GROMACS .gro file of C-alpha atoms in nm:
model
  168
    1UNK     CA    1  12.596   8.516   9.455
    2UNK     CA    2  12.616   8.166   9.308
    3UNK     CA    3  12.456   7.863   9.391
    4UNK     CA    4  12.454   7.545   9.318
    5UNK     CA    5  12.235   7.194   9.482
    6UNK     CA    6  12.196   6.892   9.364
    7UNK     CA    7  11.989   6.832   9.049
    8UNK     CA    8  11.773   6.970   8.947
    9UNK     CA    9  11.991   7.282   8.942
   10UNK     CA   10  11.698   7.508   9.087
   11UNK     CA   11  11.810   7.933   9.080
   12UNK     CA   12  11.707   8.117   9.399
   13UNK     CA   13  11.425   8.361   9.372
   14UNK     CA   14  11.636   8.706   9.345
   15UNK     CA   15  11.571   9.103   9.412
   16UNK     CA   16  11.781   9.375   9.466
   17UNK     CA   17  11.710   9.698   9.705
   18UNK     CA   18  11.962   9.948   9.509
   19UNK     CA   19  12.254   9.715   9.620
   20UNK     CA   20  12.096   9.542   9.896
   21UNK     CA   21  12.100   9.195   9.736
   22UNK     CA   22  11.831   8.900   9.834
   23UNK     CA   23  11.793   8.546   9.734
   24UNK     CA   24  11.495   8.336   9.882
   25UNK     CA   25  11.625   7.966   9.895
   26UNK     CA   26  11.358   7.684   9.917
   27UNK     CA   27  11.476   7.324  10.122
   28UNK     CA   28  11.781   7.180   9.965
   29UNK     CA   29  12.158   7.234   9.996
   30UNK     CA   30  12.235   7.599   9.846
   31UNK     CA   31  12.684   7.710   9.790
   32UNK     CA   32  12.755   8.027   9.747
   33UNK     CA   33  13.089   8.068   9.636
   34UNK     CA   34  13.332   8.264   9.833
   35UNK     CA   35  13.369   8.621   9.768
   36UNK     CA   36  13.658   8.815   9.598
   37UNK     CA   37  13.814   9.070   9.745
   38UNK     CA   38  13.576   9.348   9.569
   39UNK     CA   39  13.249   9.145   9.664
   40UNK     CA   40  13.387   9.119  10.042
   41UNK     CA   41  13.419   9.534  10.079
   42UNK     CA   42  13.125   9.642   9.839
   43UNK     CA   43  12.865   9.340  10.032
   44UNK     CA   44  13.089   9.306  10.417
   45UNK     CA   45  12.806   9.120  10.581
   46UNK     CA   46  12.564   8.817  10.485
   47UNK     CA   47  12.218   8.824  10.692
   48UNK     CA   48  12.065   8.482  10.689
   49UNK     CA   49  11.691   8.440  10.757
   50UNK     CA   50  11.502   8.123  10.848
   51UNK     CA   51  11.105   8.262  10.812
   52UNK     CA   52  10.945   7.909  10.761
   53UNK     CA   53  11.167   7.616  10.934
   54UNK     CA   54  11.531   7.571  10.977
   55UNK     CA   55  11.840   7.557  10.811
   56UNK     CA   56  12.207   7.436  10.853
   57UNK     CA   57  12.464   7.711  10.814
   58UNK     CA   58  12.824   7.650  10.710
   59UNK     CA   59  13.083   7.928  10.652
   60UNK     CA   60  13.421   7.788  10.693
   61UNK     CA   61  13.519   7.661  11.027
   62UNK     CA   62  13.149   7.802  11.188
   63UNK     CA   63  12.881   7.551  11.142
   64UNK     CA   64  12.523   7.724  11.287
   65UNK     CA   65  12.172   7.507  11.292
   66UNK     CA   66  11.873   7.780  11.265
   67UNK     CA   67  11.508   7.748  11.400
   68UNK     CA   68  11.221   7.904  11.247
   69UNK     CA   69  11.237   8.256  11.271
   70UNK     CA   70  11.609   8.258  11.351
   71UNK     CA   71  11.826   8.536  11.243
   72UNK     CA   72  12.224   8.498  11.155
   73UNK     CA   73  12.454   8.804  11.102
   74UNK     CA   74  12.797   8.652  10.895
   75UNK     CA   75  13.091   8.860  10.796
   76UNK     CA   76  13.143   8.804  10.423
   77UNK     CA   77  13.474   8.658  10.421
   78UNK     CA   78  13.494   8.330  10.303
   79UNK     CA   79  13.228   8.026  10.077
   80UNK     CA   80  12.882   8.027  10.206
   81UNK     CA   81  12.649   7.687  10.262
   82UNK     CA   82  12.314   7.658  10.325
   83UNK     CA   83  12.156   7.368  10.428
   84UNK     CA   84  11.728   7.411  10.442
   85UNK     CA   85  11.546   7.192  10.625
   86UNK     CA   86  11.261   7.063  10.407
   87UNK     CA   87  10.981   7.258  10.399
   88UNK     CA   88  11.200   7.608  10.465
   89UNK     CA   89  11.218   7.953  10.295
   90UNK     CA   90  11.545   8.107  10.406
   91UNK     CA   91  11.665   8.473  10.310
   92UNK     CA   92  12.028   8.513  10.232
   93UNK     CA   93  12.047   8.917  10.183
   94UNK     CA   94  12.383   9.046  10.114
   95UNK     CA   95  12.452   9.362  10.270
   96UNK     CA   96  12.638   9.690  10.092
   97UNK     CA   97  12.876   9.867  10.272
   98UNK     CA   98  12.705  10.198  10.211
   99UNK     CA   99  12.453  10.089  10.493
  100UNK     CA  100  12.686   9.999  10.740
  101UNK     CA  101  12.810  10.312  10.822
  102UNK     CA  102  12.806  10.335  11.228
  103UNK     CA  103  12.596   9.960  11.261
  104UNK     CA  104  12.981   9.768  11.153
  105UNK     CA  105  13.093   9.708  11.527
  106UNK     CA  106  12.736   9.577  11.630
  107UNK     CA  107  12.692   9.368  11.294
  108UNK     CA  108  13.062   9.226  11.332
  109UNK     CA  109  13.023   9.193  11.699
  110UNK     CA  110  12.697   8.946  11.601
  111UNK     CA  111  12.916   8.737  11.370
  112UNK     CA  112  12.705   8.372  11.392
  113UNK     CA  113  12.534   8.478  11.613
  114UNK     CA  114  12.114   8.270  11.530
  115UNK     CA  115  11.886   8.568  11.712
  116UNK     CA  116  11.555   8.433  11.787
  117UNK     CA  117  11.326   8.717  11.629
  118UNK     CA  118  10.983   8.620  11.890
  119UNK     CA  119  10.958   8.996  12.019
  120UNK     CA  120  11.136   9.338  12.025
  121UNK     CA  121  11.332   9.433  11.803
  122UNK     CA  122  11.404   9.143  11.642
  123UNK     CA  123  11.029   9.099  11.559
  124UNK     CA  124  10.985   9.387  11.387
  125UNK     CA  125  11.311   9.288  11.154
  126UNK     CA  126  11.187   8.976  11.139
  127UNK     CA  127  10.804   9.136  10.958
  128UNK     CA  128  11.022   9.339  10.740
  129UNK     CA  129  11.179   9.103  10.597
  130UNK     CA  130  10.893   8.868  10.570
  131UNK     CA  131  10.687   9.099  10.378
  132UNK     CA  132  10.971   9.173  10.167
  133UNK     CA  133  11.008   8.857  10.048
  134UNK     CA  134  10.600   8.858   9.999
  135UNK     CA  135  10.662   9.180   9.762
  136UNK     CA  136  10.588   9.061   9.362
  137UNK     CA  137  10.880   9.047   9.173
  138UNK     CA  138  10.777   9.390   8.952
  139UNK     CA  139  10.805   9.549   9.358
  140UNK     CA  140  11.020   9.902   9.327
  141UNK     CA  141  11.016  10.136   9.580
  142UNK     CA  142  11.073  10.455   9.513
  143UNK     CA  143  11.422  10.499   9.702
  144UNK     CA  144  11.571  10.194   9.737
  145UNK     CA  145  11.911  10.278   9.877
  146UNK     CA  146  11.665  10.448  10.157
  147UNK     CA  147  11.507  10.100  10.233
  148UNK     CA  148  11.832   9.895  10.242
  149UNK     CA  149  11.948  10.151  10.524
  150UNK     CA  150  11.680  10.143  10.734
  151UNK     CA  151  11.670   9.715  10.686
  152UNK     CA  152  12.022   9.729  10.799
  153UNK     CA  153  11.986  10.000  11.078
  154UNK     CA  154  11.683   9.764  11.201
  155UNK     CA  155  11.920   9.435  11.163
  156UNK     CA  156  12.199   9.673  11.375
  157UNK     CA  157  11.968   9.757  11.645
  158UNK     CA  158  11.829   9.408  11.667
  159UNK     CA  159  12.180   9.279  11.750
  160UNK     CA  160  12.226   9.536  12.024
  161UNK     CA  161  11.855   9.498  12.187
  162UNK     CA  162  11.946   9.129  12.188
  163UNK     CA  163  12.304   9.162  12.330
  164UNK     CA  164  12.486   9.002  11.993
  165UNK     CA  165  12.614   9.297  11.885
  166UNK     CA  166  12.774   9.599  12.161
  167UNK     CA  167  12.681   9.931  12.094
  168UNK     CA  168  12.931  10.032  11.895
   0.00000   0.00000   0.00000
């Protein structure tokens, strides 16, 4: 992922689960050029985060405004913008297609979709992910193509508990 705001040209705080790919954005206006068609099959689906404040969401004609603790589910198909609200940390977590597997109809069904994550499911996604951005930078589990696929599983079931996503 690229990305680009205004200067100061600030780089978003990145980790990688085995291919699981996150970036933790601060506020400011973050592009993330659109992907080729490698990138779109090998990463299929974006998850976007909002864990402290909101954030403006633009990818191509869809246009989504986040709350804290908001979830978004995006196909990866075309330029990504990201617009946090001062004071935000947002997630942007691209997600291999080697996770997928039998979650693609609920994920695709979810497509900007902003799930509030207050309870269920979507709770426990959402304290995953927060203490995985909380993690140091030196943190390495010891299977991380086992953590990405329980994340996404988590993310799947989320968007069917909270009717975004059919059960597929």
């Amino acid at each position: 992922m690229t990305s680009h705001t205004t200067a100061p040209v600030p780089q978003p705080a990145r980790r990688s689960y085995d291919r699981l790919q996150v970036a933790r954005l601060a506020s400011g206006r973050w592009s993330f050029a659109g992907p080729s068609d490698t990138d779109a099959a090998t990463w299929p689906f974006l998850v976007v985060y909002s864990f402290n404040g909101g954030a403006t969401v633009r990818q191509g004609d869809d246009l989504t405004t986040t709350s804290e603790g908001d979830l978004l589910v995006l196909r990866n198909s075309t330029a990504l913008q990201v617009t946090a609200h001062e004071g935000a940390d947002v997630l942007v977590i691209r997600v291999p297609d080697d996770t997928v597997g039998p979650y693609r109809q609920s994920m695709t069904a979810a497509h900007v979709t902003a799930i509030p994550t207050r309870t269920g499911t979507a709770s426990l996604v959402a304290h995953l992910l927060e203490g995985l951005a909380a993690q140091p930078d030196d943190y390495a589990p010891e299977n991380p193509g086992r953590l990405a696929q329980h994340i996404v599983g988590l993310v799947a079931l989320m968007c069917i508990d909270c009717g975004a996503g059919d059960a597929g």
